[in-house]
PDB file of C-alpha atoms in Angstrom:
ATOM      1  CA  UNK A  62     113.333  48.057 123.094  1.00 45.00           C
ATOM      2  CA  UNK A  63     116.650  49.960 122.883  1.00 43.00           C
ATOM      3  CA  UNK A  64     116.047  50.839 119.213  1.00 45.00           C
ATOM      4  CA  UNK A  65     112.627  52.321 120.027  1.00 43.00           C
ATOM      5  CA  UNK A  66     114.010  54.557 122.791  1.00 40.00           C
ATOM      6  CA  UNK A  67     116.846  55.906 120.633  1.00 41.00           C
ATOM      7  CA  UNK A  68     114.546  56.712 117.715  1.00 42.00           C
ATOM      8  CA  UNK A  69     112.163  58.535 120.056  1.00 42.00           C
ATOM      9  CA  UNK A  70     115.102  60.569 121.396  1.00 42.00           C
ATOM     10  CA  UNK A  71     116.171  61.461 117.830  1.00 40.00           C
ATOM     11  CA  UNK A  72     112.624  62.589 117.010  1.00 41.00           C
ATOM     12  CA  UNK A  73     112.556  64.906 120.039  1.00 41.00           C
ATOM     13  CA  UNK A  74     115.964  66.390 119.166  1.00 41.00           C
ATOM     14  CA  UNK A  75     114.972  66.952 115.534  1.00 45.00           C
ATOM     15  CA  UNK A  76     111.792  68.839 116.397  1.00 45.00           C
ATOM     16  CA  UNK A  77     112.423  72.582 116.237  1.00 49.00           C
ATOM     17  CA  UNK A  78     111.005  74.787 118.966  1.00 55.00           C
ATOM     18  CA  UNK A  79     107.898  76.766 118.034  1.00 64.00           C
ATOM     19  CA  UNK A  80     108.627  80.330 117.005  1.00 68.00           C
ATOM     20  CA  UNK A  81     107.312  82.865 119.515  1.00 81.00           C
ATOM     21  CA  UNK A  82     104.863  85.335 118.035  1.00 88.00           C
ATOM     22  CA  UNK A  83     106.445  88.622 116.962  1.00 91.00           C
ATOM     23  CA  UNK A  84     104.522  91.698 118.092  1.00 93.00           C
ATOM     24  CA  UNK A  85     103.886  95.133 116.633  1.00 96.00           C
ATOM     25  CA  UNK A  86     104.929  97.679 119.247  1.00 96.00           C
ATOM     26  CA  UNK A  87     103.738 101.307 119.142  1.00 97.00           C
ATOM     27  CA  UNK A  88     106.025 103.965 120.597  1.00 97.00           C
ATOM     28  CA  UNK A  89     104.480 107.389 121.146  1.00 98.00           C
ATOM     29  CA  UNK A  90     107.138 109.902 120.075  1.00 97.00           C
ATOM     30  CA  UNK A  91     105.206 112.928 121.327  1.00 96.00           C
ATOM     31  CA  UNK A  92     103.458 115.941 119.897  1.00 96.00           C
ATOM     32  CA  UNK A  93     105.033 117.542 116.845  1.00 94.00           C
ATOM     33  CA  UNK A  94     105.608 121.277 116.390  1.00 93.00           C
ATOM     34  CA  UNK A  95     102.484 121.290 114.202  1.00 91.00           C
ATOM     35  CA  UNK A  96     100.334 119.920 117.036  1.00 93.00           C
ATOM     36  CA  UNK A  97     100.019 116.389 115.623  1.00 93.00           C
ATOM     37  CA  UNK A  98     100.856 113.078 117.303  1.00 96.00           C
ATOM     38  CA  UNK A  99     103.783 110.960 116.118  1.00 96.00           C
ATOM     39  CA  UNK A 100     103.809 107.169 116.558  1.00 97.00           C
ATOM     40  CA  UNK A 101     106.639 104.790 115.664  1.00 98.00           C
ATOM     41  CA  UNK A 102     105.592 101.193 114.960  1.00 97.00           C
ATOM     42  CA  UNK A 103     108.231  98.484 115.277  1.00 96.00           C
ATOM     43  CA  UNK A 104     108.417  94.702 115.260  1.00 94.00           C
ATOM     44  CA  UNK A 105     109.593  93.006 118.454  1.00 93.00           C
ATOM     45  CA  UNK A 106     110.672  89.376 118.110  1.00 90.00           C
ATOM     46  CA  UNK A 107     112.475  86.796 120.240  1.00 87.00           C
ATOM     47  CA  UNK A 108     114.012  85.295 117.090  1.00 81.00           C
ATOM     48  CA  UNK A 109     116.804  87.677 116.072  1.00 74.00           C
ATOM     49  CA  UNK A 110     117.611  86.041 112.731  1.00 73.00           C
ATOM     50  CA  UNK A 111     115.772  85.790 109.444  1.00 76.00           C
ATOM     51  CA  UNK A 112     113.488  88.134 107.566  1.00 85.00           C
ATOM     52  CA  UNK A 113     109.970  89.463 108.042  1.00 90.00           C
ATOM     53  CA  UNK A 114     107.073  89.997 105.690  1.00 93.00           C
ATOM     54  CA  UNK A 115     104.312  92.376 106.686  1.00 95.00           C
ATOM     55  CA  UNK A 116     100.755  92.999 105.542  1.00 97.00           C
ATOM     56  CA  UNK A 117      99.428  95.744 107.835  1.00 97.00           C
ATOM     57  CA  UNK A 118      96.514  98.147 107.771  1.00 97.00           C
ATOM     58  CA  UNK A 119      96.332 101.307 109.919  1.00 97.00           C
ATOM     59  CA  UNK A 120      93.322 103.560 110.393  1.00 95.00           C
ATOM     60  CA  UNK A 121      93.395 107.179 111.605  1.00 91.00           C
ATOM     61  CA  UNK A 122      93.249 110.680 110.182  1.00 84.00           C
ATOM     62  CA  UNK A 123      96.790 110.462 108.845  1.00 87.00           C
ATOM     63  CA  UNK A 124      98.454 113.812 108.060  1.00 80.00           C
ATOM     64  CA  UNK A 125     100.836 113.124 105.189  1.00 78.00           C
ATOM     65  CA  UNK A 126     102.897 116.064 103.946  1.00 78.00           C
ATOM     66  CA  UNK A 127     103.545 116.163 100.199  1.00 73.00           C
ATOM     67  CA  UNK A 128     106.608 117.416  98.382  1.00 73.00           C
ATOM     68  CA  UNK A 129     105.791 119.858  95.567  1.00 59.00           C
ATOM     69  CA  UNK A 130     102.069 118.966  95.982  1.00 57.00           C
ATOM     70  CA  UNK A 131     102.656 115.953  93.776  1.00 60.00           C
ATOM     71  CA  UNK A 132     105.210 113.508  95.206  1.00 67.00           C
ATOM     72  CA  UNK A 133     104.488 111.942  98.582  1.00 73.00           C
ATOM     73  CA  UNK A 134     107.675 111.449 100.586  1.00 89.00           C
ATOM     74  CA  UNK A 135     106.830 107.945 101.759  1.00 92.00           C
ATOM     75  CA  UNK A 136     110.344 106.565 102.300  1.00 94.00           C
ATOM     76  CA  UNK A 137     112.412 107.326 105.376  1.00 95.00           C
ATOM     77  CA  UNK A 138     115.578 107.489 103.253  1.00 95.00           C
ATOM     78  CA  UNK A 139     114.143 110.452 101.287  1.00 93.00           C
ATOM     79  CA  UNK A 140     112.853 112.573 104.174  1.00 93.00           C
ATOM     80  CA  UNK A 141     116.169 114.271 104.998  1.00 92.00           C
ATOM     81  CA  UNK A 142     116.705 115.297 101.367  1.00 92.00           C
ATOM     82  CA  UNK A 143     113.274 116.925 101.106  1.00 91.00           C
ATOM     83  CA  UNK A 144     113.141 118.391 104.625  1.00 90.00           C
ATOM     84  CA  UNK A 145     112.699 122.162 104.453  1.00 87.00           C
ATOM     85  CA  UNK A 146     112.075 122.274 100.689  1.00 86.00           C
ATOM     86  CA  UNK A 147     108.841 123.861  99.425  1.00 80.00           C
ATOM     87  CA  UNK A 148     107.199 123.667 102.826  1.00 80.00           C
ATOM     88  CA  UNK A 149     107.907 119.966 103.418  1.00 86.00           C
ATOM     89  CA  UNK A 150     108.703 119.098 107.059  1.00 90.00           C
ATOM     90  CA  UNK A 151     109.896 115.580 107.855  1.00 91.00           C
ATOM     91  CA  UNK A 152     108.715 115.903 111.473  1.00 92.00           C
ATOM     92  CA  UNK A 153     105.107 116.216 110.220  1.00 92.00           C
ATOM     93  CA  UNK A 154     105.321 113.367 107.702  1.00 92.00           C
ATOM     94  CA  UNK A 155     104.194 109.744 107.646  1.00 93.00           C
ATOM     95  CA  UNK A 156     106.766 107.377 106.118  1.00 95.00           C
ATOM     96  CA  UNK A 157     107.964 103.768 106.149  1.00 95.00           C
ATOM     97  CA  UNK A 158     111.489 102.554 106.835  1.00 95.00           C
ATOM     98  CA  UNK A 159     112.586 101.454 103.371  1.00 93.00           C
ATOM     99  CA  UNK A 160     116.010 100.495 104.723  1.00 92.00           C
ATOM    100  CA  UNK A 161     114.258  97.691 106.629  1.00 92.00           C
ATOM    101  CA  UNK A 162     111.370  96.999 104.244  1.00 92.00           C
ATOM    102  CA  UNK A 163     112.367  97.553 100.651  1.00 89.00           C
ATOM    103  CA  UNK A 164     110.620  94.765  98.740  1.00 92.00           C
ATOM    104  CA  UNK A 165     106.963  95.253  97.846  1.00 93.00           C
ATOM    105  CA  UNK A 166     104.811  92.158  97.849  1.00 92.00           C
ATOM    106  CA  UNK A 167     101.118  91.715  97.091  1.00 93.00           C
ATOM    107  CA  UNK A 168      98.829  91.640 100.113  1.00 94.00           C
ATOM    108  CA  UNK A 169      95.114  91.760 100.808  1.00 94.00           C
ATOM    109  CA  UNK A 170      94.193  95.415 101.368  1.00 95.00           C
ATOM    110  CA  UNK A 171      91.265  95.439 103.843  1.00 94.00           C
ATOM    111  CA  UNK A 172      90.265  98.989 102.898  1.00 94.00           C
ATOM    112  CA  UNK A 173      89.833  98.330  99.170  1.00 94.00           C
ATOM    113  CA  UNK A 174      89.246  94.566  99.158  1.00 95.00           C
ATOM    114  CA  UNK A 175      91.981  94.223  96.529  1.00 95.00           C
ATOM    115  CA  UNK A 176      95.531  92.951  96.331  1.00 95.00           C
ATOM    116  CA  UNK A 177      98.000  95.787  96.849  1.00 94.00           C
ATOM    117  CA  UNK A 178     101.788  96.122  96.635  1.00 94.00           C
ATOM    118  CA  UNK A 179     103.819  98.485  98.795  1.00 95.00           C
ATOM    119  CA  UNK A 180     102.664 101.595 100.640  1.00 94.00           C
ATOM    120  CA  UNK A 181      99.140 102.881  99.931  1.00 93.00           C
ATOM    121  CA  UNK A 182      97.782 105.893 101.800  1.00 89.00           C
ATOM    122  CA  UNK A 183      94.489 107.795 101.858  1.00 87.00           C
ATOM    123  CA  UNK A 184      93.538 110.670 104.192  1.00 86.00           C
ATOM    124  CA  UNK A 185      92.330 108.221 106.868  1.00 90.00           C
ATOM    125  CA  UNK A 186      93.931 104.835 106.104  1.00 93.00           C
ATOM    126  CA  UNK A 187      97.329 103.350 105.405  1.00 95.00           C
ATOM    127  CA  UNK A 188      98.105  99.896 104.042  1.00 97.00           C
ATOM    128  CA  UNK A 189     101.569  98.444 103.611  1.00 96.00           C
ATOM    129  CA  UNK A 190     102.741  95.120 102.235  1.00 97.00           C
ATOM    130  CA  UNK A 191     106.503  94.553 102.237  1.00 95.00           C
ATOM    131  CA  UNK A 192     109.255  92.054 102.782  1.00 90.00           C
ATOM    132  CA  UNK A 193     112.484  92.714 104.649  1.00 84.00           C
ATOM    133  CA  UNK A 194     116.091  91.765 104.167  1.00 71.00           C
ATOM    134  CA  UNK A 195     117.558  88.923 106.236  1.00 69.00           C
ATOM    135  CA  UNK A 196     118.849  89.050 109.810  1.00 65.00           C
ATOM    136  CA  UNK A 197     116.833  92.099 110.811  1.00 74.00           C
ATOM    137  CA  UNK A 198     117.076  91.511 114.546  1.00 77.00           C
ATOM    138  CA  UNK A 199     114.737  93.212 117.013  1.00 84.00           C
ATOM    139  CA  UNK A 200     113.295  95.793 117.294  1.00 92.00           C
ATOM    140  CA  UNK A 201     112.808  96.669 113.616  1.00 92.00           C
ATOM    141  CA  UNK A 202     111.246 100.020 112.709  1.00 95.00           C
ATOM    142  CA  UNK A 203     108.316  99.606 110.299  1.00 95.00           C
ATOM    143  CA  UNK A 204     106.483 102.921 109.901  1.00 96.00           C
ATOM    144  CA  UNK A 205     106.228 106.359 111.508  1.00 96.00           C
ATOM    145  CA  UNK A 206     102.701 107.767 111.464  1.00 95.00           C
ATOM    146  CA  UNK A 207     101.833 111.391 112.155  1.00 94.00           C
ATOM    147  CA  UNK A 208      98.169 112.104 112.825  1.00 93.00           C
ATOM    148  CA  UNK A 209      95.943 114.685 114.463  1.00 93.00           C
ATOM    149  CA  UNK A 210      94.071 111.749 116.045  1.00 93.00           C
ATOM    150  CA  UNK A 211      94.869 110.486 119.531  1.00 94.00           C
ATOM    151  CA  UNK A 212      94.640 106.813 118.514  1.00 94.00           C
ATOM    152  CA  UNK A 213      95.489 104.546 115.602  1.00 96.00           C
ATOM    153  CA  UNK A 214      93.998 101.092 115.115  1.00 96.00           C
ATOM    154  CA  UNK A 215      95.980  98.445 113.271  1.00 97.00           C
ATOM    155  CA  UNK A 216      95.598  94.847 112.131  1.00 97.00           C
ATOM    156  CA  UNK A 217      97.293  92.449 109.767  1.00 97.00           C
ATOM    157  CA  UNK A 218     100.014  89.840 109.473  1.00 96.00           C
ATOM    158  CA  UNK A 219     103.675  89.616 110.393  1.00 94.00           C
ATOM    159  CA  UNK A 220     105.302  86.598 108.736  1.00 92.00           C
ATOM    160  CA  UNK A 221     108.510  85.165 110.158  1.00 89.00           C
ATOM    161  CA  UNK A 222     110.193  81.787 109.789  1.00 83.00           C
ATOM    162  CA  UNK A 223     107.562  80.553 107.342  1.00 84.00           C
ATOM    163  CA  UNK A 224     104.693  81.279 109.771  1.00 90.00           C
ATOM    164  CA  UNK A 225     101.991  83.963 109.587  1.00 93.00           C
ATOM    165  CA  UNK A 226     101.159  85.710 112.844  1.00 94.00           C
ATOM    166  CA  UNK A 227      98.011  87.837 113.230  1.00 96.00           C
ATOM    167  CA  UNK A 228      98.455  91.174 115.009  1.00 96.00           C
ATOM    168  CA  UNK A 229      95.896  93.816 115.944  1.00 96.00           C
ATOM    169  CA  UNK A 230      95.447  96.583 118.466  1.00 96.00           C
ATOM    170  CA  UNK A 231      95.157 100.299 119.113  1.00 96.00           C
ATOM    171  CA  UNK A 232      97.949 102.771 119.779  1.00 96.00           C
ATOM    172  CA  UNK A 233      96.890 105.665 122.007  1.00 96.00           C
ATOM    173  CA  UNK A 234      98.391 108.950 123.116  1.00 96.00           C
ATOM    174  CA  UNK A 235      99.327 108.391 126.786  1.00 95.00           C
ATOM    175  CA  UNK A 236      97.085 109.994 129.400  1.00 89.00           C
ATOM    176  CA  UNK A 237      98.600 113.225 130.827  1.00 85.00           C
ATOM    177  CA  UNK A 238      98.750 111.574 134.269  1.00 62.00           C
ATOM    178  CA  UNK A 239     100.752 108.644 132.881  1.00 53.00           C
ATOM    179  CA  UNK A 240     103.136 110.978 131.051  1.00 52.00           C
ATOM    180  CA  UNK A 241     103.619 113.043 134.227  1.00 57.00           C
ATOM    181  CA  UNK A 242     104.342 109.926 136.298  1.00 56.00           C
ATOM    182  CA  UNK A 243     106.889 108.719 133.732  1.00 57.00           C
ATOM    183  CA  UNK A 244     108.578 112.144 133.761  1.00 58.00           C
ATOM    184  CA  UNK A 245     108.614 112.211 137.581  1.00 61.00           C
ATOM    185  CA  UNK A 246     110.139 108.734 137.689  1.00 61.00           C
ATOM    186  CA  UNK A 247     112.833 109.829 135.246  1.00 58.00           C
ATOM    187  CA  UNK A 248     113.671 112.869 137.394  1.00 61.00           C
ATOM    188  CA  UNK A 249     113.909 110.704 140.507  1.00 61.00           C
ATOM    189  CA  UNK A 250     116.387 108.391 138.761  1.00 59.00           C
ATOM    190  CA  UNK A 251     118.497 111.375 137.641  1.00 55.00           C
ATOM    191  CA  UNK A 252     118.543 112.787 141.193  1.00 62.00           C
ATOM    192  CA  UNK A 253     119.596 109.434 142.625  1.00 59.00           C
ATOM    193  CA  UNK A 254     122.428 109.148 140.076  1.00 54.00           C
ATOM    194  CA  UNK A 255     123.672 112.659 140.903  1.00 59.00           C
ATOM    195  CA  UNK A 256     123.629 111.906 144.635  1.00 60.00           C
ATOM    196  CA  UNK A 257     125.598 108.689 144.072  1.00 58.00           C
ATOM    197  CA  UNK A 258     128.202 110.445 141.885  1.00 57.00           C
TER     198      UNK A 258
END
């Protein structure tokens, strides 16, 4: 009887806890000088170690600025170097964070029905399939999308710890009432801090 209890205890200790599902969070960065809407998409995860792999599709009227009418500035690390040259403006551009996701991997592109590596963009869709380096932490910036639309739909997979997690949703420009309430709340906090100082 004692042997059975101890082996059951060992089995419980050896079992690893289930990994909580990472989420794709959309942060509305506001309206750009060109009148477009900027959204930052980032991965939020409870597990702060390890790497991610992503296979994500986004749909909206994406406004991608081109450098020299030939080379799309798709990588965040290149935007500063091109900013202001030949009419390119980084604020109006859609790009992925290549410092976090630098390894292309083949993924199922829902828009073409084919396997696609990397960052593929059309006027209304964006597909990206990448891996990340290890120990990314949370949050991890994935892509910044600039669009004249007020919403972006997304779906796909975030892989972490050997598990694939399905994600989907819609990112929307906040209602003016919501934005005004957030601003009013921020002002109230500032006033309270000044009074306490």
